[in-house]
Amino acid sequence: MLKPVAEGVRVRRSEFCQTNTVVVDGDAGVLLVDPGILDGELSGIAGELSAAGQPVVAGFASHPHWDHVLWHPGLGSAPRFATARAAAAIEAFLADPAWRERVAPMIPADIAERVPLTLFGELTALPERAEWIPWNGPRARVVEHRAHAAGHAALLIEERGVLVAGDLLSDVLVPLVDHSAEDPIEDYLAALTVLEGIADGVEVVVPGHGSVTGPDGLRERIDLDRAYLLALRDGRDPLGDPRLGPDAVYDWVAGVHERQAALLARR
C-alpha cells in the first residue's frame, strides 16, 4: 500500500532491498518514480491507483540499472522519462539481442521468476540538460549528476519539499560507485555537494533503498556517504559506518565494499 510522506507524495517499499517507489499526485494523474520490483507489487500499485481514479501520466527512472527500469501493463503507456544519458545507456543495453541473458545474472535467483521484464527499459529520453519533468503537476526538478550510474538523477519536488534521491543517501547501502567512470569517487563526491547545495527547503528525503528521512537525516546521510567515499578513496576501513558493521541490515554489503575497494586499487 502506498503511504503518504508529504502532501501529494506517497511511497511504497518493495520487499526486495527496501526499494522505494514514489508517486506524486498531479492535476490529471500521477508521476511514478522508480516503480518497483516484483510483479505483485507493480500490479498492486496499478490496482491501487486505478481504484482511486489516478492514472499514471508520467514515469521517471532515476538511472538505468535493472531494478529502476521495470514496468507493468496495468500502469499504462505513459512516457517513462529518464535523463538523456540514462536513456542512451539502457537503449544500448537493449540493442543486444541477448540482453535478457545479460540481465538474468543481475537479478537474485530467489526473485527472478517474480520480476517482470516484458516492458523492461522502455524509457523516453529527456532533452540534454533538461531541468524539469514535462507533466501537469508539482514541478519536479531533475538534479542530474555523475554518481552511481550513467545519467543518474535525483528529483526535487520543490512545492512539496521532497527529494527523491535515487540510489544515493541510503541508510542500508553504502555508496556504490560507477566503476566505468573516469573518476568514480570524485564524481560521487561532487554529486553529494550538489545535493548539499539544494538541501535548504527539503523536508523529506526518499532514497532508492532504505528508510525515508527528514532534513536532519539528509545532512547526516550526506556526511556518512562522504566519509565512506573518502575512506574508500584513501584505502582505509570506513570505521563506524553502520551499513557495514555488526548492526548492518544486509550482511552482503561488506562483500560489495571489499569488491569496490579491490577494483579501485587496480585502477
XYZ file of N, CA and C in Angstrom:
801
model
N 0.846 -1.191 0.000
C 0.000 0.000 0.000
C 0.884 1.245 0.000
N 0.463 2.231 -0.778
C 1.177 3.496 -0.828
C 0.925 4.283 0.450
N 2.006 4.824 1.023
C 1.899 5.572 2.274
C 2.333 7.015 2.065
N 1.550 7.969 2.549
C 1.918 9.380 2.367
C 3.154 9.760 3.174
N 4.049 10.533 2.541
C 5.223 11.056 3.242
C 5.240 12.583 3.218
N 4.407 13.166 2.376
C 4.237 14.611 2.281
C 2.929 14.845 1.530
N 2.492 16.084 1.491
C 1.253 16.378 0.773
C 1.379 15.966 -0.690
N 0.508 15.048 -1.128
C 0.502 14.637 -2.521
C 1.665 13.768 -2.939
N 2.409 13.207 -1.981
C 3.534 12.334 -2.301
C 3.416 11.071 -1.450
N 3.435 9.909 -2.116
C 3.292 8.635 -1.428
C 4.416 7.683 -1.834
N 4.684 6.728 -0.945
C 5.791 5.799 -1.153
C 5.323 4.380 -0.859
N 5.810 3.437 -1.656
C 5.637 2.020 -1.349
C 7.006 1.361 -1.366
N 7.290 0.577 -0.326
C 8.581 -0.093 -0.220
C 8.466 -1.539 -0.668
N 9.368 -1.952 -1.555
C 9.413 -3.328 -2.025
C 10.026 -4.232 -0.961
N 9.684 -5.500 -1.026
C 10.337 -6.470 -0.141
C 11.770 -6.720 -0.568
N 12.118 -6.354 -1.818
C 13.482 -6.534 -2.297
C 14.320 -5.309 -1.955
N 15.272 -5.477 -1.077
C 16.292 -4.470 -0.786
C 15.696 -3.110 -0.400
N 14.527 -3.134 0.234
C 13.876 -1.907 0.685
C 13.814 -0.850 -0.425
N 13.476 -1.292 -1.636
C 13.400 -0.392 -2.779
C 12.126 0.444 -2.713
N 12.270 1.752 -2.891
C 11.137 2.665 -2.762
C 10.588 3.102 -4.111
N 9.281 2.963 -4.247
C 8.536 3.525 -5.368
C 7.868 4.807 -4.885
N 7.912 5.856 -5.690
C 7.354 7.150 -5.300
C 6.253 7.557 -6.271
N 5.125 8.009 -5.718
C 4.002 8.504 -6.506
C 3.752 9.955 -6.122
N 3.732 10.834 -7.124
C 3.459 12.253 -6.907
C 2.141 12.592 -7.582
N 1.195 13.119 -6.826
C -0.114 13.458 -7.376
C -0.032 14.703 -8.241
N -0.676 14.636 -9.430
C -0.768 15.777 -10.315
C -2.208 16.141 -10.582
N -2.426 17.043 -11.527
C -3.773 17.534 -11.803
C -4.645 16.490 -12.481
N -4.062 15.670 -13.350
C -4.856 14.712 -14.115
C -4.402 13.270 -13.913
N -3.476 13.063 -13.006
C -2.927 11.733 -12.780
C -1.674 11.847 -11.953
N -0.850 10.819 -11.983
C 0.321 10.788 -11.108
C 1.615 10.615 -11.895
N 2.687 11.073 -11.271
C 4.050 10.805 -11.715
C 4.570 9.645 -10.887
N 5.050 8.596 -11.556
C 5.511 7.372 -10.886
C 7.021 7.267 -11.065
N 7.731 7.273 -9.950
C 9.192 7.281 -9.981
C 9.727 5.939 -9.494
N 10.603 5.320 -10.295
C 11.233 4.041 -9.940
C 10.189 3.048 -9.432
N 9.398 2.473 -10.343
C 8.125 1.852 -9.949
C 8.165 0.467 -9.329
N 9.252 0.020 -8.783
C 9.175 -1.220 -8.014
C 9.834 -2.398 -8.678
N 9.688 -3.541 -8.050
C 10.499 -4.693 -8.413
C 9.654 -5.898 -8.809
N 8.831 -6.369 -7.916
C 8.142 -7.638 -8.116
C 6.803 -7.443 -8.813
N 6.417 -8.451 -9.593
C 5.190 -8.356 -10.378
C 3.978 -8.042 -9.497
N 3.876 -8.718 -8.358
C 2.741 -8.471 -7.478
C 2.730 -7.067 -6.921
N 3.911 -6.508 -6.647
C 3.991 -5.133 -6.154
C 3.566 -4.144 -7.231
N 4.052 -4.360 -8.440
C 3.702 -3.465 -9.540
C 2.213 -3.520 -9.854
N 1.661 -4.715 -9.900
C 0.231 -4.831 -10.172
C -0.585 -4.256 -9.018
N -0.059 -4.365 -7.789
C -0.739 -3.774 -6.649
C -0.788 -2.265 -6.725
N 0.322 -1.653 -7.129
C 0.344 -0.199 -7.309
C -0.628 0.199 -8.405
N -0.611 -0.541 -9.519
C -1.532 -0.241 -10.624
C -2.974 -0.324 -10.160
N -3.305 -1.365 -9.401
C -4.664 -1.524 -8.923
C -5.076 -0.437 -7.958
N -4.176 -0.060 -7.075
C -4.486 0.991 -6.099
C -4.727 2.329 -6.788
N -3.899 2.642 -7.764
C -4.075 3.902 -8.484
C -5.345 3.892 -9.327
N -5.621 2.753 -9.970
C -6.831 2.635 -10.780
C -8.078 2.800 -9.920
N -8.096 2.160 -8.757
C -9.258 2.242 -7.872
C -9.498 3.676 -7.400
N -8.414 4.450 -7.302
C -8.533 5.837 -6.866
C -8.793 6.797 -8.024
N -8.895 6.262 -9.241
C -9.099 7.115 -10.408
C -7.903 7.995 -10.713
N -6.704 7.463 -10.478
C -5.467 8.219 -10.688
C -4.579 7.500 -11.697
N -4.740 7.780 -12.967
C -3.882 7.127 -13.960
C -2.447 7.624 -13.863
N -1.536 6.798 -14.310
C -0.140 7.226 -14.423
C -0.007 8.046 -15.703
N 0.363 9.314 -15.553
C 0.500 10.185 -16.722
C 1.958 10.416 -17.098
N 2.875 10.052 -16.197
C 4.311 10.144 -16.494
C 5.060 9.243 -15.531
N 6.165 8.718 -16.014
C 7.061 7.943 -15.171
C 8.443 8.555 -15.212
N 9.278 8.148 -14.264
C 10.673 8.603 -14.271
C 11.545 7.509 -13.692
N 12.633 7.194 -14.382
C 13.639 6.259 -13.893
C 14.859 7.068 -13.471
N 15.251 6.935 -12.201
C 16.368 7.733 -11.708
C 17.691 7.356 -12.366
N 17.793 6.104 -12.846
C 19.014 5.669 -13.521
C 18.747 4.330 -14.207
N 19.660 3.865 -15.056
C 19.361 2.725 -15.925
C 19.703 1.354 -15.365
N 19.788 1.189 -14.059
C 20.006 -0.144 -13.501
C 18.710 -0.946 -13.536
N 18.837 -2.272 -13.565
C 17.685 -3.141 -13.825
C 16.528 -2.908 -12.858
N 16.840 -2.618 -11.592
C 15.782 -2.501 -10.588
C 15.088 -1.151 -10.601
N 15.417 -0.304 -11.570
C 14.775 1.001 -11.670
C 14.124 1.235 -13.035
N 14.123 0.224 -13.895
C 13.559 0.403 -15.242
C 12.493 -0.646 -15.555
N 11.854 -1.155 -14.513
C 10.782 -2.135 -14.696
C 9.441 -1.423 -14.866
N 8.443 -2.182 -15.332
C 7.108 -1.606 -15.560
C 6.099 -2.744 -15.545
N 4.828 -2.383 -15.616
C 3.745 -3.367 -15.631
C 2.664 -2.856 -16.576
N 2.048 -3.731 -17.373
C 0.998 -3.275 -18.301
C -0.127 -2.511 -17.606
N -0.434 -2.870 -16.355
C -1.505 -2.188 -15.644
C -1.217 -0.735 -15.338
N 0.051 -0.329 -15.483
C 0.412 1.067 -15.236
C 0.186 1.943 -16.459
N -0.167 1.335 -17.585
C -0.474 2.099 -18.786
C 0.750 2.391 -19.630
N 0.561 3.292 -20.585
C 1.597 3.556 -21.589
C 2.114 4.984 -21.543
N 2.054 5.608 -20.383
C 2.582 6.968 -20.249
C 4.080 6.972 -20.522
N 4.636 8.105 -20.965
C 6.087 8.165 -21.182
C 6.834 7.965 -19.869
N 7.870 7.167 -19.940
C 8.716 6.884 -18.768
C 10.044 7.610 -18.999
N 10.162 8.780 -18.405
C 11.292 9.650 -18.692
C 12.561 9.201 -17.949
N 13.686 9.577 -18.520
C 14.992 9.431 -17.888
C 15.887 10.497 -18.504
N 17.015 10.780 -17.866
C 17.943 11.720 -18.477
C 18.426 11.157 -19.811
N 18.931 12.044 -20.646
C 19.393 11.609 -21.969
C 20.482 10.542 -21.850
N 21.396 10.712 -20.908
C 22.488 9.736 -20.741
C 21.964 8.403 -20.228
N 21.029 8.448 -19.297
C 20.471 7.199 -18.774
C 19.695 6.456 -19.854
N 18.892 7.190 -20.628
C 18.112 6.556 -21.690
C 19.026 5.966 -22.763
N 20.111 6.668 -23.068
C 21.051 6.153 -24.064
C 21.718 4.878 -23.564
N 22.020 4.822 -22.278
C 22.666 3.628 -21.709
C 21.756 2.415 -21.801
N 20.484 2.569 -21.458
C 19.581 1.425 -21.499
C 19.245 1.066 -22.942
N 19.205 2.047 -23.829
C 18.967 1.750 -25.248
C 20.103 0.899 -25.809
N 21.327 1.238 -25.451
C 22.474 0.454 -25.914
C 22.418 -0.960 -25.338
N 21.994 -1.091 -24.088
C 21.885 -2.413 -23.465
C 20.843 -3.256 -24.183
N 19.691 -2.661 -24.486
C 18.612 -3.405 -25.129
C 18.900 -3.714 -26.590
N 19.857 -3.013 -27.194
C 20.213 -3.277 -28.592
C 20.879 -4.638 -28.762
N 21.384 -5.196 -27.681
C 21.978 -6.529 -27.723
C 20.850 -7.566 -27.725
N 20.727 -8.392 -28.764
C 19.653 -9.391 -28.797
C 19.666 -10.329 -27.591
N 20.814 -10.436 -26.931
C 20.928 -11.324 -25.766
C 20.786 -10.561 -24.452
N 20.076 -9.426 -24.469
C 20.008 -8.612 -23.257
C 19.349 -9.358 -22.099
N 18.371 -10.228 -22.399
C 17.736 -10.978 -21.305
C 18.748 -11.900 -20.616
N 19.615 -12.511 -21.404
C 20.642 -13.367 -20.819
C 21.640 -12.531 -20.009
N 21.868 -11.296 -20.435
C 22.795 -10.430 -19.710
C 22.200 -9.924 -18.406
N 20.898 -9.651 -18.390
C 20.287 -9.114 -17.177
C 20.004 -10.206 -16.153
N 19.845 -11.443 -16.610
C 19.474 -12.528 -15.702
C 20.423 -12.670 -14.508
N 21.751 -12.632 -14.682
C 22.633 -12.790 -13.519
C 22.558 -11.620 -12.540
N 22.010 -10.497 -12.973
C 21.912 -9.340 -12.080
C 20.781 -9.489 -11.070
N 19.801 -10.326 -11.399
C 18.613 -10.469 -10.574
C 18.794 -11.650 -9.625
N 18.623 -11.450 -8.326
C 18.773 -12.579 -7.396
C 17.869 -13.744 -7.764
N 18.395 -14.946 -7.660
C 17.674 -16.136 -8.119
C 16.354 -16.330 -7.396
N 16.283 -15.912 -6.122
C 15.076 -16.174 -5.351
C 13.892 -15.300 -5.749
N 14.145 -14.253 -6.540
C 13.029 -13.414 -7.001
C 12.897 -13.386 -8.520
N 13.795 -14.075 -9.233
C 13.868 -13.952 -10.693
C 12.530 -14.209 -11.376
N 11.783 -15.201 -10.912
C 10.515 -15.531 -11.569
C 9.423 -14.506 -11.281
N 9.666 -13.617 -10.329
C 8.666 -12.610 -9.982
C 9.018 -11.213 -10.481
N 10.078 -11.116 -11.279
C 10.487 -9.822 -11.822
C 10.040 -9.733 -13.275
N 9.108 -8.827 -13.605
C 8.592 -8.746 -14.985
C 9.559 -8.005 -15.905
N 9.891 -8.618 -17.030
C 10.821 -7.995 -17.975
C 10.150 -7.596 -19.287
N 8.836 -7.762 -19.373
C 8.147 -7.516 -20.647
C 8.337 -6.084 -21.139
N 8.245 -5.101 -20.250
C 8.364 -3.690 -20.636
C 9.659 -3.088 -20.105
N 10.632 -3.930 -19.921
C 11.909 -3.529 -19.321
C 12.598 -2.427 -20.131
N 12.946 -1.336 -19.464
C 13.817 -0.321 -20.053
C 13.241 0.513 -21.175
N 11.933 0.535 -21.347
C 11.345 1.327 -22.432
C 11.198 2.780 -21.978
N 12.308 3.499 -22.038
C 12.387 4.846 -21.499
C 12.330 5.901 -22.605
N 11.891 7.085 -22.223
C 11.851 8.247 -23.113
C 12.898 9.243 -22.637
N 13.833 9.571 -23.498
C 14.924 10.470 -23.119
C 14.430 11.904 -22.978
N 14.776 12.535 -21.876
C 14.590 13.971 -21.751
C 15.645 14.678 -22.598
N 15.409 15.925 -22.968
C 16.456 16.657 -23.689
C 17.722 16.767 -22.840
N 18.857 16.921 -23.505
C 20.113 17.128 -22.780
C 19.967 18.304 -21.815
N 20.463 18.110 -20.611
C 20.453 19.122 -19.564
C 19.040 19.595 -19.210
N 18.053 18.732 -19.414
C 16.680 19.080 -19.023
C 16.625 19.331 -17.519
N 15.855 20.340 -17.118
C 15.781 20.706 -15.711
C 14.480 20.269 -15.055
N 13.457 19.929 -15.862
C 12.153 19.641 -15.289
C 11.503 18.458 -15.991
N 10.682 17.715 -15.244
C 9.863 16.680 -15.856
C 8.675 17.351 -16.536
N 8.400 17.048 -17.812
C 7.266 17.668 -18.503
C 5.949 16.982 -18.145
N 5.260 17.527 -17.156
C 3.994 16.932 -16.764
C 3.148 17.990 -16.066
N 1.869 17.710 -15.920
C 0.923 18.650 -15.334
C 0.743 18.334 -13.852
N 1.713 18.780 -13.072
C 1.701 18.524 -11.641
C 2.756 19.372 -10.968
N 3.027 19.147 -9.675
C 4.059 19.911 -8.981
C 5.396 19.836 -9.720
N 6.081 20.945 -9.779
C 7.330 20.980 -10.530
C 8.322 19.977 -9.960
N 8.821 19.122 -10.836
C 9.775 18.093 -10.460
C 11.101 18.424 -11.134
N 12.011 18.919 -10.354
C 13.312 19.366 -10.865
C 14.258 18.180 -11.004
N 14.869 18.054 -12.162
C 15.826 16.979 -12.439
C 17.210 17.433 -11.990
N 17.768 16.713 -11.028
C 19.087 17.054 -10.494
C 20.066 15.971 -10.969
N 20.588 16.176 -12.159
C 21.468 15.165 -12.760
C 22.900 15.336 -12.269
N 23.605 14.222 -12.166
C 24.996 14.236 -11.742
C 25.661 12.985 -12.299
N 26.869 12.662 -11.814
C 27.606 11.530 -12.386
C 27.898 10.448 -11.345
N 27.147 10.422 -10.262
C 27.370 9.388 -9.249
C 26.588 8.124 -9.573
N 27.138 6.977 -9.223
C 26.463 5.678 -9.202
C 26.227 5.045 -10.565
N 25.710 5.809 -11.533
C 25.389 5.235 -12.846
C 25.307 6.339 -13.881
N 25.428 5.961 -15.140
C 25.330 6.935 -16.226
C 23.978 7.645 -16.181
N 24.026 8.967 -16.165
C 22.789 9.739 -16.215
C 21.950 9.688 -14.959
N 22.546 9.299 -13.839
C 21.784 9.240 -12.591
C 21.237 10.626 -12.250
N 20.030 10.658 -11.705
C 19.425 11.935 -11.314
C 18.521 11.742 -10.114
N 18.529 12.741 -9.247
C 17.519 12.858 -8.203
C 16.406 13.748 -8.733
N 15.261 13.697 -8.067
C 14.163 14.617 -8.374
C 13.856 15.440 -7.132
N 13.725 16.734 -7.317
C 13.332 17.617 -6.231
C 11.919 18.124 -6.512
N 10.963 17.668 -5.694
C 9.579 18.143 -5.819
C 9.488 19.387 -4.950
N 9.779 20.529 -5.543
C 10.022 21.737 -4.770
C 8.814 22.156 -3.943
N 7.625 22.100 -4.531
C 6.421 22.553 -3.829
C 6.074 21.666 -2.647
N 6.588 20.483 -2.610
C 6.284 19.544 -1.534
C 7.467 19.345 -0.582
N 8.616 19.936 -0.914
C 9.798 19.787 -0.072
C 10.327 18.373 -0.035
N 10.186 17.653 -1.137
C 10.569 16.235 -1.188
C 11.726 16.042 -2.165
N 12.770 15.376 -1.698
C 13.888 14.988 -2.547
C 13.840 13.484 -2.755
N 13.631 13.075 -3.994
C 13.688 11.661 -4.365
C 15.116 11.417 -4.835
N 15.889 10.691 -4.035
C 17.344 10.702 -4.189
C 17.898 9.643 -5.117
N 17.063 8.760 -5.672
C 17.630 7.663 -6.449
C 18.517 6.820 -5.542
N 19.585 6.274 -6.078
C 20.418 5.361 -5.293
C 21.522 6.065 -4.509
N 21.233 7.257 -4.010
C 22.107 7.954 -3.094
C 21.395 8.084 -1.747
N 22.147 8.396 -0.702
C 21.605 8.746 0.623
C 20.808 7.605 1.257
N 21.295 6.399 1.115
C 20.641 5.245 1.719
C 21.170 5.009 3.125
N 20.298 4.548 4.005
C 20.745 4.163 5.347
C 21.031 2.671 5.447
N 20.863 1.928 4.351
C 21.124 0.484 4.383
C 22.201 0.053 3.395
N 22.521 0.873 2.409
C 23.544 0.546 1.418
C 24.613 1.628 1.399
N 25.868 1.228 1.350
C 26.951 2.194 1.170
C 26.914 2.716 -0.265
N 27.546 3.870 -0.535
C 27.618 4.350 -1.912
C 28.245 3.321 -2.846
N 27.566 3.051 -3.929
C 28.069 2.148 -4.964
C 28.499 3.006 -6.141
N 29.772 3.047 -6.412
C 30.295 3.965 -7.415
C 30.205 3.352 -8.806
N 30.270 4.209 -9.805
C 30.228 3.772 -11.204
C 31.649 3.497 -11.659
N 32.039 2.234 -11.657
C 33.419 1.885 -11.966
C 33.779 2.093 -13.434
N 32.785 2.363 -14.269
C 33.089 2.665 -15.669
C 33.479 4.126 -15.869
N 33.269 4.954 -14.854
C 33.594 6.369 -14.956
C 35.091 6.592 -14.827
N 35.549 7.705 -15.356
C 36.977 8.015 -15.298
C 37.436 8.257 -13.865
N 36.604 8.916 -13.072
C 36.962 9.217 -11.687
C 35.730 9.018 -10.810
N 35.370 7.766 -10.514
C 34.096 7.489 -9.862
C 33.955 8.079 -8.464
N 35.029 8.123 -7.703
C 34.942 8.681 -6.353
C 34.672 10.183 -6.408
N 35.435 10.902 -7.222
C 35.250 12.346 -7.304
C 33.881 12.695 -7.897
N 33.407 11.887 -8.835
C 32.064 12.101 -9.377
C 31.018 12.005 -8.278
N 31.164 11.005 -7.429
C 30.182 10.797 -6.359
C 30.270 11.916 -5.324
N 31.484 12.304 -4.960
C 31.656 13.402 -4.018
C 31.043 14.693 -4.565
N 31.219 14.928 -5.858
C 30.631 16.118 -6.477
C 29.109 16.072 -6.421
N 28.536 14.885 -6.604
C 27.082 14.736 -6.531
C 26.573 15.065 -5.130
N 27.296 14.620 -4.106
C 26.892 14.944 -2.737
C 26.928 16.442 -2.492
N 27.902 17.115 -3.077
C 27.975 18.571 -2.948
C 26.779 19.232 -3.619
N 26.370 18.693 -4.768
C 25.178 19.216 -5.448
C 23.943 19.059 -4.563
N 23.771 17.886 -3.981
C 22.610 17.657 -3.119
C 22.668 18.526 -1.871
N 23.858 18.728 -1.353
C 24.027 19.606 -0.206
C 23.591 21.021 -0.551
N 23.847 21.418 -1.788
C 23.508 22.764 -2.219
C 22.029 23.017 -2.377
N 21.211 21.957 -2.486
C 19.767 22.138 -2.617
C 19.026 21.675 -1.372
N 19.772 21.462 -0.289
C 19.170 20.893 0.918
C 18.197 21.831 1.608
N 18.423 23.131 1.507
C 17.514 24.071 2.158
C 16.111 23.924 1.573
N 15.143 23.771 2.429
C 13.760 23.607 1.982
C 13.336 22.172 1.806
N 14.290 21.231 1.865
C 13.937 19.814 1.773
C 13.460 19.333 3.144
N 12.264 18.803 3.189
C 11.690 18.308 4.438
C 11.626 16.783 4.476
N 11.634 16.164 3.296
C 11.515 14.705 3.216
C 12.500 14.200 2.166
N 13.250 13.157 2.513
C 14.173 12.518 1.573
C 13.749 11.067 1.399
N 13.552 10.667 0.144
C 13.210 9.278 -0.169
C 14.368 8.683 -0.954
N 15.153 7.801 -0.328
C 16.236 7.150 -1.074
C 15.702 6.014 -1.928
N 16.496 5.591 -2.887
C 16.086 4.452 -3.699
C 15.928 3.188 -2.887
N 16.750 3.048 -1.845
C 16.706 1.886 -0.968
C 16.872 2.357 0.472
N 15.978 1.938 1.338
C 16.106 2.288 2.739
C 14.957 3.128 3.240
N 15.166 3.755 4.384
C 14.081 4.466 5.048
C 14.017 5.931 4.634
N 12.797 6.439 4.660
C 12.551 7.862 4.407
C 13.065 8.648 5.615
N 13.630 9.832 5.359
C 14.156 10.645 6.447
C 13.803 12.111 6.228
N 14.179 12.944 7.205
C 13.891 14.370 7.157
C 15.134 15.199 6.923
N 15.060 16.513 7.172
C 16.204 17.392 6.869
C 17.459 17.063 7.663
N 17.305 16.693 8.937
C 18.496 16.317 9.712
C 19.107 15.038 9.157
N 18.244 14.078 8.810
C 18.733 12.839 8.220
C 19.432 13.061 6.896
N 18.946 14.028 6.109
C 19.580 14.347 4.832
C 21.034 14.741 5.054
N 21.280 15.633 5.967
C 22.654 16.099 6.194
C 23.508 14.993 6.820
N 22.906 14.195 7.701
C 23.646 13.087 8.296
C 24.057 12.071 7.239
N 23.165 11.798 6.290
C 23.489 10.806 5.256
C 24.506 11.346 4.262
N 24.441 12.629 3.962
C 25.476 13.225 3.112
C 26.840 13.071 3.787
N 26.896 13.385 5.078
C 28.159 13.272 5.811
C 28.630 11.816 5.860
N 27.700 10.883 6.075
C 28.061 9.472 6.154
C 28.574 8.967 4.816
N 27.882 9.328 3.732
C 28.327 8.909 2.399
C 29.684 9.512 2.060
N 29.865 10.778 2.411
C 31.146 11.434 2.112
C 32.290 10.759 2.879
N 32.052 10.448 4.150
C 33.091 9.786 4.938
C 33.430 8.413 4.363
N 32.407 7.685 3.909
C 32.656 6.379 3.307
C 33.500 6.522 2.049
N 33.153 7.459 1.196
C 33.866 7.625 -0.065
C 35.309 8.051 0.149
N 35.546 8.916 1.112
C 36.921 9.334 1.389
C 37.748 8.162 1.908
N 37.127 7.329 2.751
C 37.836 6.142 3.227
C 38.126 5.187 2.079
N 37.143 5.002 1.192
C 37.326 4.126 0.037
C 38.435 4.658 -0.860
N 38.440 5.957 -1.092
C 39.468 6.578 -1.934
C 40.862 6.410 -1.354
N 40.939 6.537 -0.017
C 42.241 6.521 0.638
C 42.682 5.122 1.054
N 41.871 4.102 0.745
C 42.234 2.746 1.103
C 42.132 2.447 2.583
N 41.254 3.204 3.286
C 41.063 2.988 4.715
C 39.771 2.211 4.960
N 39.661 1.561 6.104
C 38.400 0.959 6.504
C 37.436 2.063 6.931
N 36.192 2.023 6.468
C 35.201 3.039 6.864
C 34.670 2.751 8.265
N 35.493 2.996 9.255
C 35.169 2.637 10.633
C 33.913 3.376 11.095
N 33.039 2.637 11.767
C 31.848 3.252 12.339
C 30.682 3.381 11.392
N 30.829 2.955 10.136
C 29.703 3.049 9.208
C 28.696 1.953 9.562
N 27.487 2.328 9.998
C 26.521 1.318 10.453
C 26.026 0.402 9.350
N 26.246 0.770 8.101
C 25.804 -0.063 6.989
C 26.743 -1.237 6.750
N 27.897 -1.210 7.425
C 28.891 -2.266 7.265
C 29.190 -3.003 8.562
N 28.809 -2.449 9.685
C 29.161 -3.028 10.969
C 28.262 -4.180 11.375
N 28.386 -4.587 12.621
C 27.609 -5.735 13.112
C 26.110 -5.513 13.120
N 25.683 -4.263 13.101
C 24.250 -3.960 13.094
C 23.708 -3.705 11.688
N 24.531 -3.971 10.658
C 24.109 -3.717 9.281
C 22.872 -4.529 8.926
N 21.992 -3.930 8.137
C 20.764 -4.615 7.710
C 21.095 -5.761 6.766
N 22.041 -5.533 5.849
C 22.398 -6.540 4.845
C 23.860 -6.932 5.009
N 24.101 -8.170 5.376
C 25.476 -8.593 5.608
C 26.280 -8.695 4.313
N 25.602 -8.817 3.169
C 26.323 -8.929 1.906
C 26.963 -7.607 1.470
N 26.566 -6.496 2.100
C 27.143 -5.209 1.711
C 28.643 -5.167 1.995
N 29.068 -5.885 3.033
C 30.503 -5.935 3.321
C 31.276 -6.494 2.135
N 30.729 -7.506 1.488
C 31.375 -8.057 0.301
C 31.412 -7.076 -0.846
N 30.345 -6.297 -0.989
C 30.319 -5.256 -2.022
C 31.420 -4.237 -1.763
N 31.561 -3.852 -0.502
C 32.616 -2.894 -0.153
C 33.989 -3.438 -0.509
N 34.239 -4.686 -0.193
C 35.539 -5.279 -0.489
C 35.801 -5.318 -1.989
N 34.761 -5.618 -2.778
C 34.937 -5.642 -4.239
C 35.200 -4.241 -4.774
N 34.491 -3.261 -4.241
C 34.740 -1.889 -4.696
C 36.174 -1.472 -4.400
N 36.625 -1.767 -3.189
C 37.983 -1.395 -2.821
C 39.014 -2.077 -3.719
N 38.776 -3.348 -4.032
C 39.706 -4.083 -4.892
C 39.743 -3.497 -6.311
N 38.573 -3.162 -6.842
C 38.522 -2.594 -8.189
C 39.221 -1.243 -8.255
N 39.001 -0.422 -7.243
C 39.639 0.892 -7.235
C 41.143 0.776 -7.071
N 41.590 -0.217 -6.309
C 43.025 -0.418 -6.104
C 43.736 -0.788 -7.395
N 43.004 -1.384 -8.328
C 43.613 -1.815 -9.596
C 43.570 -0.734 -10.671
N 42.948 0.395 -10.400
C 42.835 1.443 -11.425
C 44.195 2.103 -11.676
